[in-house]
Amino acid sequence: MKIGYFILNDRLRSHPQARDLIAQLEGAQYELYEIRNKADVQPETDLVLSMGGDGTFLSAAHVVSDIGLPILGVNFGRIGFLCENRPEEVLNALMEGDFRIEYRTVLNATLKGPGARKSIGMLPYSVNEVALHRKGPSVLGINVAIDGELLPTYWADGLIVSTTSGSTAYSLSVGGPICMPDTKVLPISPHNLNVRPIVLPETAKVDISFESRDGIAIMTTDNRTVEIEPEWTIHVEMAQFSLKRIRLASSGFVKALTSRLFWGEDMRNNG
């Protein structure tokens, strides 16, 4: 098996557990090499190890998700929903085939309008969310059309179009619903106490524009940002490919919710 590994934090390269994992995999006759960008990906690579936290996993996904390589997250961070597996769990799971591949929705976000860029950086794809939020002190008037049908204007600090993967991230923090990973939906969550989140089918096409006295706003796609103007429209739809994420048999979504977010923590549930 040929494995590329992706490390975002340079300090992690000297981490004892990271070095041990690489040595153990090489000792088990796996071929390993490091990936820093898409040009580094070698032919016949079987999978990518993302070594770090969820931010590292998202960066790895931006590099390899659209070329179909499955990603296994190895957690050296803190919470870790996408990157949930401990280093000591990886070797045996790979050797015994004790894992499966999940297919996660990816969003494709493009900007339309006079002078607008047609993509965000070199890659317009998002694994977690596409978000619009204010740059200055003024509240945004956010106009959202779903498959061409205009919703009432949101007056809010921002708005998030999430995938199910991103439903436990920023979307959750502004009151959005938790969605099981294999649910085929797109939650929209405004940062506004008076408007409830809405859940759309995965096939929906979403167009977002805004008005603001500040004259500018910020668009975020996962961990990348760009300033946008009121004359531009953000078009969001499902990408034509899915992210392949490797889930070890020892892990699970509900287990991650209870262990990382203390979901359902209640003295009545003890014992």
XYZ file of N, CA and C in Angstrom:
813
model
N 0.841 -1.195 0.000
C 0.000 0.000 0.000
C 0.875 1.244 0.000
N 0.494 2.206 -0.817
C 1.243 3.454 -0.930
C 0.460 4.563 -0.251
N 1.088 5.236 0.702
C 0.400 6.207 1.553
C 1.121 7.550 1.501
N 0.386 8.591 1.178
C 0.905 9.948 1.338
C 0.442 10.496 2.676
N 1.293 11.256 3.341
C 0.869 11.873 4.599
C 0.988 13.391 4.492
N 0.026 14.072 5.114
C -0.073 15.529 5.031
C 0.039 16.101 6.434
N 0.999 17.009 6.632
C 1.209 17.674 7.916
C 1.204 19.172 7.677
N 0.325 19.891 8.374
C 0.238 21.342 8.216
C 1.136 22.068 9.207
N 1.196 21.569 10.426
C 1.986 22.186 11.488
C 3.402 21.609 11.468
N 4.389 22.443 11.143
C 5.773 21.965 11.031
C 6.270 21.335 12.332
N 5.794 21.818 13.469
C 6.255 21.284 14.748
C 5.839 19.823 14.940
N 4.776 19.425 14.238
C 4.290 18.055 14.384
C 5.271 17.032 13.803
N 6.134 17.475 12.890
C 7.090 16.539 12.286
C 8.055 15.961 13.318
N 8.270 16.690 14.413
C 9.156 16.186 15.463
C 8.382 15.576 16.634
N 7.069 15.476 16.507
C 6.238 14.896 17.565
C 6.544 13.393 17.676
N 6.835 12.885 18.875
C 7.212 11.466 19.016
C 6.172 10.509 18.442
N 4.883 10.792 18.656
C 3.852 9.887 18.146
C 3.758 9.925 16.624
N 3.990 11.092 16.041
C 3.976 11.191 14.583
C 5.140 10.416 13.988
N 6.326 10.596 14.581
C 7.493 9.859 14.089
C 7.305 8.358 14.267
N 6.734 7.957 15.398
C 6.519 6.529 15.659
C 5.540 5.929 14.659
N 4.460 6.659 14.355
C 3.475 6.139 13.413
C 4.087 5.942 12.036
N 4.847 6.922 11.577
C 5.489 6.792 10.267
C 6.454 5.612 10.266
N 7.234 5.472 11.335
C 8.189 4.361 11.424
C 7.472 3.013 11.462
N 6.360 2.933 12.192
C 5.611 1.683 12.271
C 5.026 1.294 10.912
N 4.489 2.257 10.200
C 3.931 1.970 8.881
C 5.007 1.539 7.899
N 6.159 2.217 7.946
C 7.261 1.816 7.065
C 7.792 0.438 7.459
N 7.803 0.160 8.765
C 8.236 -1.161 9.227
C 7.301 -2.269 8.800
N 6.033 -1.921 8.571
C 5.041 -2.899 8.098
C 5.023 -2.973 6.575
N 6.017 -2.398 5.945
C 6.223 -2.462 4.495
C 5.253 -1.598 3.689
N 4.682 -0.574 4.329
C 3.929 0.418 3.570
C 4.910 1.442 3.002
N 4.603 1.935 1.808
C 5.441 2.966 1.185
C 4.863 4.334 1.539
N 5.654 5.164 2.224
C 5.174 6.468 2.683
C 5.947 7.606 2.041
N 5.251 8.697 1.790
C 5.893 9.925 1.328
C 5.032 11.107 1.740
N 5.623 12.297 1.804
C 4.891 13.476 2.270
C 4.274 14.243 1.119
N 3.058 14.730 1.339
C 2.338 15.576 0.389
C 2.213 16.973 0.985
N 2.609 17.966 0.220
C 2.413 19.360 0.635
C 1.427 20.089 -0.272
N 1.356 19.664 -1.534
C 0.413 20.235 -2.485
C 0.065 19.177 -3.526
N -0.840 19.519 -4.419
C -1.350 18.530 -5.379
C -0.249 17.991 -6.288
N 0.752 18.811 -6.588
C 1.834 18.357 -7.463
C 2.661 17.246 -6.828
N 2.603 17.129 -5.494
C 3.375 16.090 -4.801
C 2.727 14.708 -4.871
N 1.444 14.640 -5.255
C 0.726 13.366 -5.224
C 1.308 12.422 -6.277
N 1.730 11.256 -5.823
C 2.363 10.282 -6.705
C 1.341 9.304 -7.257
N 1.599 8.782 -8.471
C 0.689 7.778 -9.037
C 0.577 6.551 -8.127
N -0.574 5.901 -8.189
C -0.853 4.667 -7.462
C -0.873 4.855 -5.943
N -1.112 6.096 -5.500
C -1.298 6.335 -4.061
C -2.655 5.773 -3.647
N -2.691 5.058 -2.525
C -3.925 4.411 -2.071
C -4.737 5.292 -1.121
N -4.051 6.058 -0.268
C -4.766 6.905 0.678
C -3.835 7.980 1.204
N -4.442 8.963 1.876
C -3.686 10.064 2.479
C -3.953 10.077 3.974
N -2.893 10.143 4.757
C -3.012 10.355 6.198
C -2.951 11.851 6.463
N -4.001 12.388 7.079
C -3.984 13.776 7.531
C -3.591 13.763 9.001
N -2.436 14.334 9.316
C -1.887 14.250 10.673
C -1.949 15.627 11.334
N -2.874 15.763 12.293
C -3.061 17.046 12.973
C -4.441 17.102 13.594
N -5.196 18.162 13.262
C -6.562 18.310 13.738
C -7.500 18.492 12.566
N -8.703 19.002 12.849
C -9.685 19.177 11.784
C -9.239 20.217 10.760
N -8.513 21.253 11.196
C -8.007 22.242 10.249
C -7.040 21.622 9.258
N -6.201 20.728 9.732
C -5.281 20.015 8.844
C -6.051 19.131 7.882
N -7.098 18.460 8.389
C -7.907 17.599 7.525
C -8.529 18.412 6.391
N -9.061 19.597 6.705
C -9.662 20.433 5.666
C -8.634 20.849 4.627
N -7.431 21.188 5.079
C -6.376 21.566 4.134
C -5.982 20.383 3.256
N -5.899 19.197 3.837
C -5.604 18.001 3.055
C -6.704 17.730 2.040
N -7.964 17.933 2.459
C -9.089 17.725 1.548
C -9.029 18.682 0.369
N -8.611 19.943 0.607
C -8.500 20.904 -0.484
C -7.443 20.476 -1.496
N -6.458 19.706 -1.043
C -5.394 19.260 -1.934
C -5.817 18.046 -2.762
N -6.501 17.088 -2.143
C -6.672 15.791 -2.822
C -8.114 15.338 -3.033
N -9.120 16.025 -2.463
C -10.479 15.468 -2.532
C -10.996 15.346 -3.962
N -10.666 16.298 -4.836
C -11.220 16.259 -6.183
C -10.487 15.288 -7.100
N -9.445 14.629 -6.593
C -8.794 13.586 -7.391
C -9.107 12.200 -6.840
N -10.019 12.137 -5.877
C -10.574 10.857 -5.460
C -9.799 10.062 -4.445
N -8.790 10.665 -3.816
C -8.022 9.916 -2.817
C -8.741 9.926 -1.469
N -8.916 8.770 -0.842
C -9.515 8.745 0.498
C -8.557 9.298 1.545
N -9.116 9.956 2.564
C -8.314 10.598 3.608
C -8.638 9.963 4.951
N -7.588 9.620 5.683
C -7.720 9.102 7.043
C -7.147 10.138 8.002
N -7.984 10.663 8.883
C -7.548 11.674 9.831
C -6.939 11.065 11.076
N -5.732 11.501 11.422
C -5.052 11.053 12.638
C -4.964 12.261 13.569
N -5.580 12.151 14.724
C -5.805 13.309 15.582
C -4.619 13.591 16.497
N -3.967 14.732 16.241
C -2.963 15.270 17.162
C -3.447 16.619 17.707
N -4.750 16.928 17.462
C -5.306 18.199 17.892
C -6.124 18.038 19.151
N -7.293 18.688 19.159
C -8.121 18.685 20.367
C -9.437 17.954 20.128
N -10.447 18.618 19.533
C -11.763 17.982 19.426
C -11.751 16.898 18.348
N -11.620 17.256 17.115
C -11.462 16.293 16.048
C -12.713 15.513 15.686
N -13.556 16.081 14.805
C -14.681 15.335 14.249
C -14.296 14.681 12.933
N -13.644 15.425 12.062
C -13.173 14.851 10.804
C -11.901 14.043 11.019
N -11.110 14.492 11.963
C -9.811 13.884 12.249
C -9.880 13.316 13.663
N -10.487 12.128 13.801
C -10.870 11.643 15.126
C -10.050 10.471 15.635
N -9.186 9.890 14.832
C -8.512 8.645 15.201
C -7.177 8.905 15.880
N -6.918 8.184 16.946
C -5.663 8.310 17.657
C -4.549 7.597 16.880
N -3.300 8.073 16.981
C -2.198 7.459 16.222
C -2.045 5.966 16.480
N -2.249 5.532 17.721
C -2.036 4.122 18.048
C -3.100 3.193 17.455
N -4.198 3.768 16.914
C -5.266 2.952 16.336
C -5.053 2.645 14.863
N -4.158 3.385 14.211
C -4.114 3.390 12.751
C -3.499 2.124 12.164
N -2.340 1.713 12.657
C -1.607 0.614 12.028
C -2.429 -0.666 11.985
N -2.960 -1.102 13.117
C -3.717 -2.350 13.151
C -4.956 -2.279 12.270
N -5.631 -1.112 12.277
C -6.830 -0.971 11.454
C -6.514 -1.125 9.974
N -5.392 -0.527 9.532
C -5.012 -0.654 8.124
C -4.589 -2.080 7.792
N -3.827 -2.701 8.662
C -3.336 -4.057 8.388
C -4.478 -5.076 8.364
N -5.477 -4.856 9.202
C -6.589 -5.801 9.292
C -7.762 -5.413 8.394
N -7.656 -4.288 7.692
C -8.759 -3.832 6.852
C -9.984 -3.449 7.651
N -9.755 -3.001 8.883
C -10.847 -2.726 9.809
C -11.308 -1.277 9.658
N -11.778 -0.929 8.477
C -12.220 0.429 8.194
C -13.164 0.393 6.992
N -13.831 1.524 6.781
C -14.677 1.672 5.599
C -14.549 3.096 5.075
N -14.991 3.303 3.849
C -14.915 4.620 3.229
C -16.294 5.269 3.250
N -16.363 6.479 3.798
C -17.571 7.295 3.773
C -17.464 8.294 2.617
N -18.617 8.664 2.102
C -18.658 9.668 1.037
C -19.354 10.905 1.583
N -18.592 11.991 1.723
C -19.101 13.226 2.306
C -19.346 14.274 1.213
N -20.445 15.022 1.381
C -20.784 16.086 0.447
C -19.730 17.192 0.453
N -19.433 17.707 -0.726
C -18.531 18.851 -0.894
C -19.319 19.960 -1.595
N -19.152 21.197 -1.142
C -19.811 22.341 -1.762
C -18.900 22.991 -2.797
N -19.527 23.491 -3.841
C -18.821 24.247 -4.873
C -19.344 25.680 -4.822
N -18.487 26.626 -4.500
C -18.888 28.030 -4.355
C -18.199 28.886 -5.402
N -18.984 29.631 -6.173
C -18.428 30.534 -7.172
C -19.016 31.924 -6.979
N -18.276 32.922 -7.414
C -18.707 34.322 -7.328
C -19.094 34.816 -8.711
N -20.237 35.504 -8.760
C -20.725 36.034 -10.029
C -20.986 37.527 -9.880
N -20.726 38.260 -10.956
C -20.946 39.698 -10.921
C -19.800 40.427 -11.587
N -19.941 41.740 -11.807
C -18.899 42.506 -12.494
C -17.578 42.497 -11.731
N -16.552 41.914 -12.348
C -15.230 41.867 -11.734
C -15.055 40.778 -10.701
N -16.085 39.978 -10.479
C -15.975 38.938 -9.450
C -15.072 37.811 -9.925
N -14.342 37.252 -8.999
C -13.555 36.075 -9.318
C -14.478 34.866 -9.394
N -14.195 33.972 -10.289
C -15.067 32.819 -10.510
C -14.762 31.658 -9.573
N -13.716 31.772 -8.808
C -13.429 30.718 -7.839
C -12.724 31.337 -6.643
N -12.658 30.580 -5.571
C -12.009 31.045 -4.348
C -10.598 30.486 -4.347
N -9.629 31.345 -4.623
C -8.266 30.867 -4.765
C -8.177 29.950 -5.970
N -7.445 28.860 -5.823
C -7.303 27.882 -6.893
C -8.354 26.783 -6.798
N -9.072 26.721 -5.698
C -10.002 25.622 -5.507
C -11.274 26.143 -4.848
N -12.433 26.060 -5.509
C -13.650 26.658 -4.960
C -14.428 25.727 -4.031
N -13.841 24.617 -3.619
C -14.596 23.595 -2.904
C -14.510 23.742 -1.386
N -15.593 23.340 -0.706
C -15.653 23.417 0.752
C -16.202 22.107 1.301
N -15.557 21.612 2.347
C -15.987 20.387 3.010
C -16.951 20.703 4.139
N -16.735 21.805 4.850
C -17.563 22.163 6.000
C -18.672 23.153 5.665
N -18.303 24.318 5.169
C -19.317 25.347 4.961
C -18.834 26.449 4.042
N -19.814 27.180 3.520
C -19.603 28.466 2.861
C -20.324 29.493 3.725
N -19.622 30.526 4.161
C -20.201 31.498 5.085
C -20.023 32.918 4.554
N -21.020 33.740 4.809
C -20.949 35.169 4.542
C -21.080 35.887 5.880
N -20.177 36.822 6.172
C -20.293 37.552 7.428
C -19.773 38.977 7.263
N -20.225 39.827 8.165
C -19.882 41.243 8.068
C -18.406 41.473 8.361
N -17.858 42.510 7.719
C -16.484 42.903 8.000
C -16.449 44.062 8.986
N -17.389 44.982 8.845
C -17.456 46.149 9.711
C -18.549 46.002 10.750
N -18.972 47.113 11.372
C -19.948 47.056 12.462
C -21.390 46.886 12.013
N -21.684 47.136 10.734
C -23.075 47.145 10.287
C -23.615 45.741 10.043
N -24.886 45.544 10.439
C -25.571 44.286 10.162
C -25.772 44.143 8.657
N -25.743 42.921 8.166
C -25.947 42.655 6.746
C -27.419 42.383 6.454
N -27.884 42.871 5.313
C -29.134 42.404 4.737
C -28.776 41.323 3.731
N -29.121 40.073 4.033
C -28.666 38.938 3.231
C -29.851 38.369 2.453
N -29.722 38.394 1.144
C -30.761 37.867 0.256
C -30.370 36.477 -0.217
N -31.275 35.537 -0.024
C -31.005 34.139 -0.368
C -32.104 33.643 -1.306
N -31.690 33.051 -2.417
C -32.625 32.417 -3.342
C -32.314 30.927 -3.403
N -33.353 30.109 -3.251
C -33.215 28.653 -3.317
C -33.835 28.183 -4.623
N -33.008 27.684 -5.523
C -33.486 27.267 -6.851
C -34.307 28.373 -7.501
N -33.839 29.612 -7.330
C -34.477 30.764 -7.951
C -35.585 31.398 -7.140
N -36.029 30.755 -6.050
C -37.110 31.313 -5.223
C -36.512 32.113 -4.072
N -36.856 33.398 -4.010
C -36.254 34.305 -3.043
C -36.899 34.145 -1.671
N -36.079 34.020 -0.633
C -36.540 33.977 0.748
C -36.650 35.400 1.296
N -37.369 35.597 2.409
C -37.325 36.908 3.065
C -35.895 37.276 3.437
N -35.567 38.540 3.374
C -34.203 38.988 3.661
C -33.827 38.672 5.102
N -32.624 38.105 5.281
C -32.066 37.901 6.620
C -31.333 39.177 7.030
N -31.645 39.702 8.220
C -30.863 40.803 8.794
C -30.044 40.189 9.926
N -28.748 40.030 9.665
C -27.931 39.221 10.573
C -26.470 39.605 10.451
N -25.667 39.105 11.382
C -24.215 39.279 11.304
C -23.609 38.405 10.217
N -24.291 37.318 9.871
C -23.765 36.432 8.860
C -24.711 35.285 8.581
N -24.324 34.448 7.630
C -25.132 33.305 7.236
C -24.207 32.177 6.804
N -24.557 30.944 7.180
C -23.733 29.775 6.868
C -24.547 28.777 6.064
N -24.009 28.343 4.924
C -24.526 27.185 4.199
C -23.573 26.037 4.508
N -24.108 25.014 5.140
C -23.259 23.962 5.687
C -23.471 22.639 4.949
N -22.471 21.790 5.007
C -22.652 20.379 4.684
C -23.014 19.645 5.975
N -23.338 18.373 5.864
C -23.555 17.599 7.083
C -22.261 17.486 7.883
N -21.116 17.431 7.204
C -19.831 17.396 7.914
C -19.640 18.655 8.739
N -20.053 19.796 8.188
C -19.881 21.069 8.873
C -20.983 21.397 9.857
N -21.973 20.512 10.000
C -23.086 20.825 10.900
C -22.656 20.847 12.358
N -21.533 20.222 12.698
C -21.039 20.228 14.078
C -19.954 21.285 14.290
N -19.764 22.167 13.300
C -18.738 23.208 13.419
C -19.416 24.559 13.646
N -19.109 25.566 12.820
C -19.660 26.907 13.021
C -21.172 26.927 12.894
N -21.719 26.063 12.034
C -23.168 26.002 11.890
C -23.837 25.694 13.226
N -23.295 24.749 13.966
C -23.841 24.396 15.276
C -23.747 25.570 16.246
N -22.663 26.329 16.156
C -22.435 27.415 17.109
C -23.438 28.555 16.950
N -24.092 28.659 15.778
C -25.112 29.698 15.593
C -26.521 29.094 15.616
N -26.657 27.887 16.161
C -27.969 27.300 16.362
C -28.443 26.373 15.278
N -27.558 26.002 14.350
C -27.945 25.080 13.295
C -28.115 23.659 13.814
N -28.809 22.799 13.050
C -29.057 21.425 13.496
C -27.840 20.535 13.321
N -27.714 19.534 14.188
C -26.729 18.478 13.986
C -27.297 17.497 12.964
N -26.535 17.191 11.936
C -26.991 16.294 10.874
C -26.091 15.069 10.807
N -26.686 13.895 10.715
C -25.895 12.684 10.534
C -25.128 12.778 9.223
N -23.887 12.258 9.184
C -23.027 12.461 8.014
C -23.611 11.976 6.691
N -24.423 10.901 6.713
C -24.956 10.375 5.458
C -26.313 10.963 5.091
N -26.765 11.989 5.832
C -28.002 12.678 5.490
C -27.757 13.583 4.287
N -28.631 13.524 3.296
C -28.424 14.280 2.059
C -29.113 15.641 2.142
N -28.561 16.512 2.983
C -29.161 17.831 3.201
C -28.081 18.901 3.292
N -28.529 20.154 3.150
C -27.675 21.326 3.337
C -28.367 22.265 4.321
N -27.886 22.367 5.563
C -28.486 23.311 6.515
C -28.029 24.746 6.223
N -28.965 25.695 6.335
C -28.635 27.120 6.266
C -28.935 27.734 7.623
N -27.941 28.364 8.233
C -28.079 28.894 9.590
C -27.683 30.368 9.617
N -28.623 31.267 9.927
C -28.273 32.683 10.059
C -27.827 33.012 11.477
N -26.930 33.981 11.625
C -26.540 34.467 12.947
C -27.563 35.524 13.353
N -28.759 35.028 13.692
C -29.883 35.898 14.017
C -30.827 35.114 14.925
N -31.166 35.674 16.084
C -31.986 34.952 17.054
C -33.432 34.807 16.617
N -33.893 35.664 15.693
C -35.315 35.694 15.349
C -35.665 34.887 14.106
N -34.686 34.283 13.454
C -34.936 33.481 12.261
C -34.337 32.098 12.483
N -35.134 31.074 12.230
C -34.664 29.715 12.487
C -33.886 29.171 11.292
N -33.000 28.211 11.541
C -32.306 27.555 10.433
C -33.292 26.833 9.516
N -32.887 26.634 8.273
C -33.693 25.896 7.306
C -32.810 24.804 6.710
N -33.385 23.640 6.464
C -32.639 22.508 5.924
C -33.107 22.259 4.496
N -32.160 22.252 3.566
C -32.459 22.114 2.143
C -32.037 20.742 1.639
N -32.654 20.274 0.550
C -32.152 19.048 -0.075
C -30.774 19.284 -0.671
N -29.987 18.233 -0.739
C -28.614 18.332 -1.227
C -28.540 18.818 -2.673
N -29.632 18.683 -3.416
C -29.646 19.086 -4.826
C -29.913 20.576 -5.010
N -30.185 21.297 -3.924
C -30.558 22.713 -4.030
C -29.402 23.558 -4.555
N -29.754 24.593 -5.287
C -28.798 25.597 -5.739
C -29.125 26.903 -5.011
N -28.121 27.455 -4.347
C -28.322 28.588 -3.456
C -27.566 29.799 -3.994
N -28.276 30.928 -4.118
C -27.644 32.185 -4.521
C -27.777 33.183 -3.380
N -26.656 33.791 -3.008
C -26.603 34.684 -1.852
C -26.020 36.030 -2.281
N -26.712 37.105 -1.917
C -26.174 38.453 -2.104
C -26.440 39.243 -0.827
N -25.891 40.436 -0.740
C -26.040 41.191 0.508
C -26.086 42.684 0.252
N -26.565 43.405 1.240
C -26.478 44.868 1.274
C -25.946 45.266 2.639
N -25.130 46.321 2.662
C -24.514 46.746 3.919
C -24.014 48.171 3.785
N -24.131 48.928 4.865
C -23.577 50.290 4.870
C -22.055 50.265 4.800
N -21.452 49.130 5.188
C -19.983 49.031 5.125
C -19.480 48.877 3.702
N -20.354 48.445 2.769
C -19.966 48.341 1.369
C -19.128 47.140 1.030
N -18.899 46.248 1.988
C -18.089 45.059 1.721
C -18.419 44.015 2.780
N -18.193 42.762 2.454
C -18.407 41.673 3.417
C -17.339 40.616 3.182
N -17.321 39.626 4.050
C -16.324 38.565 3.979
C -17.016 37.246 3.648
N -16.476 36.539 2.698
C -16.919 35.183 2.389
C -15.841 34.214 2.847
N -16.268 33.158 3.533
C -15.346 32.143 4.019
C -15.744 30.791 3.453
N -14.772 30.064 2.923
C -14.979 28.686 2.487
C -13.997 27.828 3.272
N -14.525 27.100 4.255
C -13.678 26.371 5.197
C -12.681 27.335 5.836
N -11.381 27.156 5.571
C -10.382 28.004 6.219
C -9.762 29.035 5.271
N -10.529 29.441 4.242
C -10.059 30.470 3.311
C -11.064 31.612 3.278
N -10.588 32.831 3.090
C -11.482 33.987 3.090
C -11.219 34.883 1.885
N -12.260 35.613 1.483
C -12.139 36.589 0.403
C -13.140 37.706 0.672
N -12.763 38.953 0.370
C -13.683 40.073 0.489
C -14.575 40.115 -0.749
N -15.875 40.374 -0.530
C -16.784 40.444 -1.660
C -17.566 41.753 -1.620
N -18.096 42.148 -2.771
C -18.813 43.411 -2.920
C -20.309 43.157 -3.084
N -21.151 44.177 -2.781
C -22.597 43.991 -2.853
C -23.111 43.646 -4.256
N -22.357 43.982 -5.298
C -22.801 43.689 -6.663
C -22.586 42.224 -7.032
N -21.912 41.483 -6.172
C -21.600 40.091 -6.482
C -22.620 39.148 -5.858
N -22.742 37.979 -6.435
C -23.602 36.917 -5.917
C -22.760 35.674 -5.669
N -22.975 35.059 -4.515
C -22.325 33.780 -4.206
C -23.260 32.661 -4.661
N -22.796 31.837 -5.542
C -23.583 30.687 -6.002
C -23.008 29.424 -5.356
N -23.852 28.697 -4.630
C -23.422 27.501 -3.906
C -24.252 26.308 -4.371
N -23.577 25.248 -4.715
C -24.248 24.003 -5.054
C -23.333 22.831 -4.718
N -23.897 21.648 -4.744
C -23.125 20.460 -4.448
C -22.094 20.230 -5.560
N -20.870 19.901 -5.180
C -19.838 19.573 -6.151
C -20.175 18.250 -6.839
N -19.542 18.022 -7.971
C -19.810 16.809 -8.741
C -18.998 15.618 -8.261
N -18.387 15.730 -7.117
C -17.641 14.619 -6.518
C -17.853 14.670 -5.017
N -17.559 13.579 -4.344
C -17.662 13.504 -2.891
C -16.282 13.346 -2.282
N -16.153 13.796 -1.038
C -14.932 13.550 -0.281
C -14.967 12.116 0.233
N -13.898 11.383 -0.020
C -13.784 10.024 0.511
C -13.050 10.095 1.847
N -13.758 9.775 2.903
C -13.189 9.824 4.249
C -13.150 8.421 4.833
N -12.001 8.029 5.347
C -11.850 6.702 5.939
C -12.274 6.757 7.402
N -13.224 5.893 7.752
C -13.674 5.773 9.142
C -13.246 4.418 9.676
N -12.494 4.423 10.775
C -12.113 3.178 11.420
C -13.317 2.566 12.115
N -13.321 1.235 12.217
C -14.451 0.542 12.833
C -14.636 0.938 14.289
N -13.554 1.365 14.946
C -13.625 1.722 16.369
C -14.246 3.092 16.608
N -14.500 3.862 15.544
C -15.036 5.215 15.698
C -16.476 5.262 15.225
N -17.156 6.364 15.508
C -18.537 6.541 15.088
C -18.987 7.955 15.368
N -20.005 8.413 14.638
C -20.452 9.805 14.748
C -21.060 10.094 16.116
N -21.937 9.199 16.588
C -22.562 9.419 17.892
C -21.508 9.359 18.995
N -20.565 8.439 18.854
C -19.473 8.352 19.821
C -18.687 9.654 19.858
N -18.451 10.250 18.673
C -17.726 11.517 18.618
C -18.523 12.640 19.287
N -19.841 12.655 19.078
C -20.669 13.688 19.710
C -20.615 13.597 21.231
N -20.723 12.372 21.746
C -20.769 12.217 23.202
C -19.408 12.435 23.845
N -18.333 12.036 23.166
C -17.012 12.149 23.773
C -16.392 13.528 23.594
N -16.765 14.238 22.507
C -16.132 15.519 22.231
C -17.011 16.717 22.591
N -18.310 16.598 22.377
C -19.221 17.698 22.714
C -20.014 17.427 23.987
N -19.783 16.260 24.592
C -20.535 15.857 25.792
C -22.037 15.915 25.527
N -22.419 15.490 24.324
C -23.817 15.484 23.896
C -24.626 14.565 24.811
N -25.747 15.054 25.305
C -26.579 14.267 26.194
C -26.057 14.163 27.611
N -25.050 14.998 27.940
C -24.497 14.959 29.299
C -25.588 15.364 30.299
N -25.960 14.448 31.158
C -27.074 14.652 32.081
C -26.875 13.679 33.231
N -27.005 14.155 34.436
C -26.773 13.285 35.592
C -27.721 12.092 35.586
N -28.883 12.232 34.926
C -29.838 11.128 34.869
C -29.386 10.011 33.945
N -28.377 10.321 33.057
C -27.868 9.303 32.153
C -26.709 8.528 32.737
N -26.195 8.921 33.901
C -25.065 8.241 34.520
C -25.532 6.936 35.158
N -24.926 5.858 34.715
C -25.281 4.560 35.279
C -26.578 4.021 34.740
